[in-house]
């Protein structure tokens, strides 16, 4: 790379946790970056912008440092600024984590003046190494990193009907729901849990029915961090069915949490070594169980869910959604469960099915795919990437100047939504991009 190119910034599209912490890490390595965020809230992103302290971290505070080589960074910050929340074993409010991310970004900017430039605007295209804003402004760089977070759910299409809440993360999306209204929820994972916590905090007293393919709820963390077990070769190699049988035996002998902790540091390697066919079988048959055991709840949040179930205010149903039919004052969900067709209805339907990765998920993604500079992963997990995080063009060749970081990189790295996993990817990208 010539001197002129090396003096240009790394352009980071998305100023949430992934983008902001990459910018901070690059600055600490002497690399200038331009951080572009659609709004003015640089740092927290959607996940940590909540003002509701019922929304807790799903990982213990002691494991949530934003910096790989400073494991106590977050708990040290808590001890200084919020000492009542500084227990490393606890699950701090996500609001506080958002404040911590902002603090780290601001502190790094002050320590390395001129190395982080903030730009507020919407990126609609990437041309070469430049990001194009909706205003027409061109921001030139030496590489572009897409850290855009998850797209909104798309199970309920556009959600233009007033009774369908297609994206529960939209500000005030749940405020129209009255205290005694019943709700249907598509999906039974962590987003569903957040929705129930938000509703409860605004005085909601109704009943909720959550529908998912398997009808599984996220499991709870134990009272303390579980030490990982050393996994034997038969849990790491061979047919998936044989590995699963081994895992079940290990879980019976040692507890499933310890087994999952054993897999955590090597999941990336296992996913990278898996064939496309193996990945597809995993997604079809094992993913629901992986997700509920891997992405767990704080014990106190799990207890609140249990209480809602005991009070008959939360019912979880397994079924396959066939269609959604809105009317003037309700929404009907037609599903197939136990080989029989059923219909559920309620005044409101909330889509908590997870990110909707497709060619039109965002204008930026659509533009990249349309020009052949990107393509979707065959399993529809997100953009197709190589093992360094570079976007694959339509012909499969990796683009040398375009990278993806965070949740949209799931196709290549599988676990890219939790801070400990994103933290590793930030270090790897920093090594690649710092000059």
Coordinates of C-alpha atoms in Angstrom, one line a residue:
X1 CA 0.0 0.0 0.0
X2 CA 1.4 3.4 -1.0
X3 CA 2.0 6.2 1.6
X4 CA -1.0 8.2 0.3
X5 CA -3.4 5.3 0.8
X6 CA -2.0 4.4 4.2
X7 CA -2.6 8.0 5.5
X8 CA -6.4 7.6 4.8
X9 CA -8.8 6.5 7.5
X10 CA -10.5 3.2 8.0
X11 CA -14.1 4.0 7.3
X12 CA -16.4 2.3 9.8
X13 CA -20.1 2.2 8.9
X14 CA -22.1 1.8 12.1
X15 CA -21.3 3.5 15.4
X16 CA -22.7 0.9 17.8
X17 CA -20.6 -1.3 20.1
X18 CA -18.8 -3.1 17.3
X19 CA -17.9 0.0 15.2
X20 CA -17.1 2.2 18.2
X21 CA -14.9 -0.3 19.9
X22 CA -13.0 -1.0 16.6
X23 CA -12.4 2.7 16.2
X24 CA -11.1 2.9 19.8
X25 CA -8.8 -0.1 19.3
X26 CA -7.5 1.2 16.0
X27 CA -6.7 4.6 17.6
X28 CA -4.8 2.8 20.3
X29 CA -2.7 1.3 17.5
X30 CA -2.1 4.7 15.9
X31 CA -4.6 4.2 13.0
X32 CA -7.1 7.0 12.1
X33 CA -10.7 6.0 11.4
X34 CA -13.9 7.7 10.4
X35 CA -16.9 6.4 12.4
X36 CA -20.3 6.9 10.7
X37 CA -23.5 6.5 12.7
X38 CA -27.0 7.1 11.4
X39 CA -28.0 8.9 14.7
X40 CA -26.0 10.8 17.2
X41 CA -25.7 8.1 19.9
X42 CA -22.2 6.8 19.2
X43 CA -21.3 3.8 21.2
X44 CA -24.3 2.0 22.7
X45 CA -26.1 0.9 19.5
X46 CA -29.5 -0.7 19.8
X47 CA -28.5 -3.3 22.4
X48 CA -27.2 -0.9 25.0
X49 CA -29.4 2.2 24.4
X50 CA -32.2 0.9 26.6
X51 CA -33.1 3.1 29.6
X52 CA -35.0 0.3 31.3
X53 CA -32.9 -1.3 34.1
X54 CA -34.9 -4.4 33.8
X55 CA -32.9 -5.1 30.7
X56 CA -29.9 -6.9 32.0
X57 CA -26.7 -8.1 30.4
X58 CA -26.8 -11.8 29.4
X59 CA -23.2 -12.2 30.4
X60 CA -21.6 -11.7 33.8
X61 CA -20.0 -8.3 34.3
X62 CA -16.6 -9.8 34.9
X63 CA -16.6 -11.2 31.4
X64 CA -17.8 -8.0 29.6
X65 CA -14.7 -5.9 29.2
X66 CA -14.6 -4.3 25.8
X67 CA -10.8 -4.7 25.6
X68 CA -9.4 -8.2 25.1
X69 CA -6.2 -7.6 27.1
X70 CA -7.8 -5.7 30.0
X71 CA -10.4 -8.2 31.4
X72 CA -11.3 -6.0 34.4
X73 CA -11.9 -2.9 32.3
X74 CA -15.7 -2.9 32.7
X75 CA -15.8 -3.9 36.4
X76 CA -13.1 -1.3 37.2
X77 CA -15.3 1.3 35.5
X78 CA -18.3 0.1 37.5
X79 CA -16.3 0.3 40.7
X80 CA -15.5 3.9 40.0
X81 CA -18.9 5.1 38.6
X82 CA -21.5 2.7 39.9
X83 CA -20.0 0.8 42.9
X84 CA -23.3 -0.8 43.8
X85 CA -23.2 -2.7 40.5
X86 CA -19.5 -3.7 40.5
X87 CA -19.9 -7.4 41.4
X88 CA -18.1 -9.3 38.7
X89 CA -20.6 -12.2 39.1
X90 CA -23.7 -10.1 38.6
X91 CA -25.5 -9.1 35.4
X92 CA -25.4 -5.4 35.3
X93 CA -28.2 -3.3 33.6
X94 CA -27.5 -2.9 29.9
X95 CA -28.0 0.9 30.3
X96 CA -24.8 1.0 32.3
X97 CA -22.9 -1.0 29.7
X98 CA -24.0 1.6 27.1
X99 CA -22.5 4.4 29.4
X100 CA -19.3 2.4 29.7
X101 CA -19.0 2.0 25.9
X102 CA -19.4 5.7 25.5
X103 CA -16.9 6.4 28.2
X104 CA -14.3 4.2 26.6
X105 CA -14.9 5.8 23.2
X106 CA -14.6 9.3 24.6
X107 CA -11.6 8.5 26.7
X108 CA -9.8 7.0 23.8
X109 CA -10.5 10.0 21.6
X110 CA -9.1 12.3 24.3
X111 CA -6.0 10.2 24.7
X112 CA -5.4 10.0 20.9
X113 CA -6.7 13.3 19.5
X114 CA -7.4 13.4 15.8
X115 CA -7.5 9.6 15.3
X116 CA -11.3 9.1 15.5
X117 CA -13.6 11.3 13.4
X118 CA -17.3 11.0 14.0
X119 CA -19.8 11.6 11.2
X120 CA -23.6 11.5 11.5
X121 CA -25.4 10.2 8.4
X122 CA -26.8 7.3 6.6
X123 CA -24.6 5.3 4.3
X124 CA -26.4 4.2 1.2
X125 CA -23.6 2.8 -0.9
X126 CA -19.9 1.9 -0.9
X127 CA -17.9 2.8 -4.0
X128 CA -14.3 1.5 -4.0
X129 CA -12.9 2.4 -0.6
X130 CA -15.4 5.2 -0.1
X131 CA -18.7 5.4 1.8
X132 CA -21.5 7.5 0.1
X133 CA -24.0 9.2 2.4
X134 CA -27.6 9.8 1.6
X135 CA -26.7 13.5 1.3
X136 CA -24.3 12.7 -1.5
X137 CA -21.2 13.3 0.6
X138 CA -18.3 10.9 -0.2
X139 CA -16.1 9.7 2.7
X140 CA -12.8 8.3 1.3
X141 CA -10.8 5.7 3.2
X142 CA -8.2 3.0 2.8
X143 CA -10.7 0.2 3.7
X144 CA -14.4 0.0 4.7
X145 CA -15.8 -2.0 7.6
X146 CA -19.5 -2.6 7.8
X147 CA -20.5 -2.8 11.5
X148 CA -24.2 -2.1 10.9
X149 CA -25.7 -4.5 13.5
X150 CA -28.7 -6.7 12.9
X151 CA -31.4 -5.8 10.4
X152 CA -35.0 -5.8 11.7
X153 CA -37.1 -8.9 11.7
X154 CA -38.9 -9.6 8.4
X155 CA -41.3 -12.5 9.3
X156 CA -44.3 -10.2 9.3
X157 CA -43.1 -8.4 6.1
X158 CA -43.4 -4.6 6.3
X159 CA -45.7 -4.6 9.3
X160 CA -47.7 -1.7 7.8
X161 CA -50.8 -2.9 9.6
X162 CA -51.2 -1.0 12.8
X163 CA -51.8 -4.1 14.9
X164 CA -48.4 -5.7 13.9
X165 CA -45.3 -4.4 15.6
X166 CA -42.7 -5.5 13.0
X167 CA -39.7 -4.2 14.9
X168 CA -39.9 -4.1 18.7
X169 CA -36.7 -2.1 18.9
X170 CA -38.2 1.0 17.2
X171 CA -38.5 3.7 19.9
X172 CA -41.9 3.6 21.6
X173 CA -43.0 0.6 19.5
X174 CA -44.8 -1.0 22.5
X175 CA -46.4 2.1 23.9
X176 CA -49.8 1.6 22.0
X177 CA -50.3 -1.7 23.9
X178 CA -52.8 -1.1 26.7
X179 CA -52.4 -2.6 30.2
X180 CA -55.0 -5.3 29.7
X181 CA -54.2 -6.2 26.1
X182 CA -53.2 -9.7 25.2
X183 CA -50.3 -10.1 22.8
X184 CA -49.0 -12.7 20.3
X185 CA -45.2 -12.9 20.0
X186 CA -43.5 -14.6 17.1
X187 CA -40.2 -16.0 18.5
X188 CA -39.4 -17.2 22.1
X189 CA -35.8 -16.0 22.4
X190 CA -34.0 -13.1 24.1
X191 CA -35.9 -10.4 22.2
X192 CA -39.2 -11.9 23.4
X193 CA -37.9 -11.7 26.9
X194 CA -36.9 -8.0 26.5
X195 CA -40.4 -7.3 25.1
X196 CA -42.1 -8.8 28.1
X197 CA -39.8 -6.9 30.5
X198 CA -40.6 -3.7 28.7
X199 CA -44.3 -4.3 28.8
X200 CA -44.2 -5.2 32.5
X201 CA -42.3 -2.0 33.3
X202 CA -45.1 0.0 31.7
X203 CA -47.8 -1.6 33.8
X204 CA -49.0 -4.3 31.4
X205 CA -51.2 -6.9 33.0
X206 CA -52.3 -8.9 30.0
X207 CA -51.4 -12.4 28.7
X208 CA -48.8 -13.3 26.1
X209 CA -48.5 -16.3 23.8
X210 CA -45.1 -16.8 22.3
X211 CA -44.8 -19.1 19.2
X212 CA -41.6 -20.6 17.9
X213 CA -40.7 -23.6 15.9
X214 CA -39.7 -25.7 18.9
X215 CA -41.3 -23.8 21.8
X216 CA -38.1 -23.5 23.7
X217 CA -37.2 -20.7 26.2
X218 CA -33.6 -19.5 26.9
X219 CA -32.0 -21.3 29.8
X220 CA -30.7 -19.5 32.9
X221 CA -27.1 -19.0 34.0
X222 CA -26.2 -20.8 37.2
X223 CA -25.4 -19.0 40.5
X224 CA -21.7 -18.7 39.5
X225 CA -19.6 -19.0 36.3
X226 CA -19.2 -22.6 35.4
X227 CA -15.7 -23.9 34.7
X228 CA -15.4 -25.5 31.3
X229 CA -14.7 -29.2 30.9
X230 CA -12.0 -30.5 28.6
X231 CA -13.9 -31.9 25.6
X232 CA -12.7 -35.4 24.4
X233 CA -11.9 -35.9 20.7
X234 CA -15.3 -37.6 20.0
X235 CA -17.1 -34.4 21.0
X236 CA -15.1 -32.4 18.4
X237 CA -14.8 -34.7 15.4
X238 CA -16.8 -37.1 13.4
X239 CA -20.5 -37.0 12.4
X240 CA -22.8 -34.5 14.1
X241 CA -25.0 -37.3 15.5
X242 CA -22.1 -39.0 17.2
X243 CA -20.9 -35.7 18.6
X244 CA -24.4 -35.0 19.9
X245 CA -24.5 -38.4 21.7
X246 CA -21.2 -37.6 23.3
X247 CA -22.4 -34.2 24.4
X248 CA -25.5 -35.7 26.0
X249 CA -23.3 -38.1 28.0
X250 CA -21.0 -35.3 29.1
X251 CA -23.9 -33.1 30.1
X252 CA -25.3 -35.9 32.3
X253 CA -22.0 -36.4 34.0
X254 CA -20.8 -32.8 34.4
X255 CA -23.7 -30.5 33.7
X256 CA -24.7 -28.8 30.4
X257 CA -23.4 -25.4 31.4
X258 CA -19.8 -26.8 31.8
X259 CA -20.1 -28.5 28.4
X260 CA -21.2 -25.3 26.7
X261 CA -18.3 -23.4 28.4
X262 CA -16.0 -26.1 27.0
X263 CA -17.3 -25.4 23.5
X264 CA -17.2 -21.6 23.8
X265 CA -13.6 -20.8 23.0
X266 CA -13.4 -23.3 20.1
X267 CA -16.8 -22.6 18.4
X268 CA -15.2 -20.4 15.8
X269 CA -12.7 -23.1 14.8
X270 CA -15.4 -25.8 14.7
X271 CA -17.7 -23.6 12.6
X272 CA -14.8 -22.8 10.2
X273 CA -14.0 -26.4 9.7
X274 CA -17.6 -27.5 9.1
X275 CA -18.7 -28.2 5.6
X276 CA -21.7 -26.3 4.1
X277 CA -23.7 -29.5 4.4
X278 CA -22.8 -29.9 8.1
X279 CA -23.7 -26.3 8.8
X280 CA -27.0 -26.8 7.1
X281 CA -27.8 -29.8 9.2
X282 CA -26.8 -28.0 12.4
X283 CA -29.1 -25.1 11.5
X284 CA -32.0 -27.3 10.7
X285 CA -31.8 -29.7 13.6
X286 CA -29.6 -28.4 16.4
X287 CA -29.7 -24.6 16.3
X288 CA -32.8 -24.1 18.6
X289 CA -31.2 -26.2 21.3
X290 CA -27.8 -24.5 20.8
X291 CA -29.3 -21.1 21.0
X292 CA -31.2 -21.6 24.3
X293 CA -28.3 -23.2 26.1
X294 CA -25.6 -20.9 24.7
X295 CA -27.4 -17.5 25.0
X296 CA -28.7 -17.6 28.5
X297 CA -30.6 -15.3 30.9
X298 CA -29.6 -13.8 34.2
X299 CA -31.1 -15.9 36.9
X300 CA -33.4 -13.1 38.2
X301 CA -34.8 -12.6 34.7
X302 CA -35.4 -16.3 34.3
X303 CA -37.3 -16.2 37.6
X304 CA -39.5 -13.4 36.3
X305 CA -40.4 -15.6 33.2
X306 CA -41.2 -18.5 35.5
X307 CA -43.5 -16.3 37.5
X308 CA -45.4 -15.2 34.4
X309 CA -45.8 -18.8 33.4
X310 CA -47.1 -19.7 36.8
X311 CA -49.6 -16.9 36.7
X312 CA -50.8 -18.1 33.3
X313 CA -49.7 -14.9 31.7
X314 CA -47.1 -16.4 29.4
X315 CA -47.7 -19.5 27.3
X316 CA -45.1 -20.8 24.9
X317 CA -46.3 -22.8 21.9
X318 CA -44.4 -24.8 19.3
X319 CA -45.5 -24.5 15.7
X320 CA -44.8 -23.5 12.2
X321 CA -46.3 -20.2 11.1
X322 CA -48.4 -20.5 7.9
X323 CA -49.7 -17.0 7.6
X324 CA -50.6 -13.8 9.5
X325 CA -54.0 -12.2 9.0
X326 CA -54.6 -8.7 10.5
X327 CA -58.0 -7.2 11.0
X328 CA -59.3 -3.9 12.3
X329 CA -58.9 -4.8 16.0
X330 CA -56.8 -8.0 16.2
X331 CA -54.2 -10.2 14.4
X332 CA -54.7 -13.9 13.7
X333 CA -51.7 -16.2 13.4
X334 CA -52.4 -19.5 11.5
X335 CA -49.9 -22.2 12.4
X336 CA -49.4 -25.9 12.2
X337 CA -48.6 -27.7 15.5
X338 CA -48.7 -31.4 16.1
X339 CA -49.7 -32.1 12.5
X340 CA -52.9 -30.0 13.0
X341 CA -53.8 -26.5 11.8
X342 CA -54.5 -24.0 14.6
X343 CA -55.3 -20.3 14.8
X344 CA -54.4 -17.9 17.6
X345 CA -55.5 -14.3 17.8
X346 CA -54.9 -11.2 20.0
X347 CA -55.1 -7.5 19.7
X348 CA -51.4 -7.2 19.0
X349 CA -48.7 -9.2 17.2
X350 CA -45.0 -8.5 18.0
X351 CA -42.3 -9.9 15.7
X352 CA -39.4 -11.2 17.7
X353 CA -38.1 -13.7 15.2
X354 CA -34.6 -12.3 14.9
X355 CA -32.7 -10.5 12.1
X356 CA -34.1 -10.7 8.6
X357 CA -31.0 -11.2 6.4
X358 CA -31.9 -11.0 2.7
X359 CA -31.0 -9.0 -0.3
X360 CA -33.2 -6.1 0.7
X361 CA -32.5 -6.0 4.4
X362 CA -31.0 -2.6 4.1
X363 CA -30.5 -0.2 1.2
X364 CA -26.7 -0.6 1.6
X365 CA -26.9 -4.4 1.4
X366 CA -29.2 -4.3 -1.5
X367 CA -26.9 -1.9 -3.4
X368 CA -23.8 -4.1 -2.8
X369 CA -25.5 -7.3 -3.9
X370 CA -27.1 -5.6 -7.0
X371 CA -23.7 -4.5 -8.2
X372 CA -22.1 -7.9 -7.6
X373 CA -19.8 -6.7 -4.8
X374 CA -21.4 -8.8 -2.2
X375 CA -23.6 -11.9 -2.0
X376 CA -25.7 -13.6 0.7
X377 CA -24.4 -16.7 2.4
X378 CA -26.1 -19.8 1.0
X379 CA -27.7 -20.5 4.4
X380 CA -29.1 -16.9 4.6
X381 CA -27.2 -16.1 7.8
X382 CA -25.9 -12.8 6.4
X383 CA -23.3 -11.7 3.9
X384 CA -20.9 -14.3 2.6
X385 CA -17.4 -13.6 4.0
X386 CA -14.0 -15.2 4.0
X387 CA -12.2 -16.2 7.2
X388 CA -10.8 -12.7 7.7
X389 CA -14.2 -11.1 7.5
X390 CA -13.8 -9.8 3.9
X391 CA -17.0 -9.6 1.8
X392 CA -17.2 -12.1 -1.0
X393 CA -18.2 -10.8 -4.4
X394 CA -20.8 -12.4 -6.6
X395 CA -18.1 -14.7 -8.1
X396 CA -16.9 -15.7 -4.7
X397 CA -13.6 -13.7 -4.6
X398 CA -13.0 -11.7 -1.5
X399 CA -13.1 -7.9 -1.8
X400 CA -9.7 -6.7 -0.4
X401 CA -11.1 -3.4 0.9
X402 CA -14.5 -4.4 2.4
X403 CA -15.0 -6.1 5.8
X404 CA -17.9 -7.0 8.0
X405 CA -17.8 -6.9 11.8
X406 CA -20.4 -7.9 14.5
X407 CA -23.7 -9.6 14.0
X408 CA -23.8 -9.4 10.2
X409 CA -20.7 -11.6 10.1
X410 CA -22.5 -14.6 11.5
X411 CA -22.2 -16.6 8.3
X412 CA -18.4 -16.8 8.6
X413 CA -17.9 -16.9 12.4
X414 CA -21.3 -18.1 13.8
X415 CA -20.9 -16.6 17.3
X416 CA -20.6 -12.8 16.6
X417 CA -23.4 -11.3 18.8
X418 CA -21.9 -11.4 22.3
X419 CA -19.3 -9.0 23.5
X420 CA -16.6 -11.7 24.3
X421 CA -16.9 -13.0 20.7
X422 CA -17.0 -9.5 19.0
X423 CA -14.0 -8.5 21.1
X424 CA -12.0 -11.3 19.5
X425 CA -13.0 -10.2 16.0
X426 CA -12.1 -6.6 16.8
X427 CA -8.6 -7.7 17.8
X428 CA -8.2 -9.7 14.6
X429 CA -9.4 -6.8 12.4
X430 CA -7.2 -4.4 14.2
X431 CA -4.2 -6.5 13.4
X432 CA -5.2 -6.5 9.7
X433 CA -6.0 -2.8 9.4
X434 CA -3.5 -1.0 11.6
X435 CA -0.5 0.3 9.7

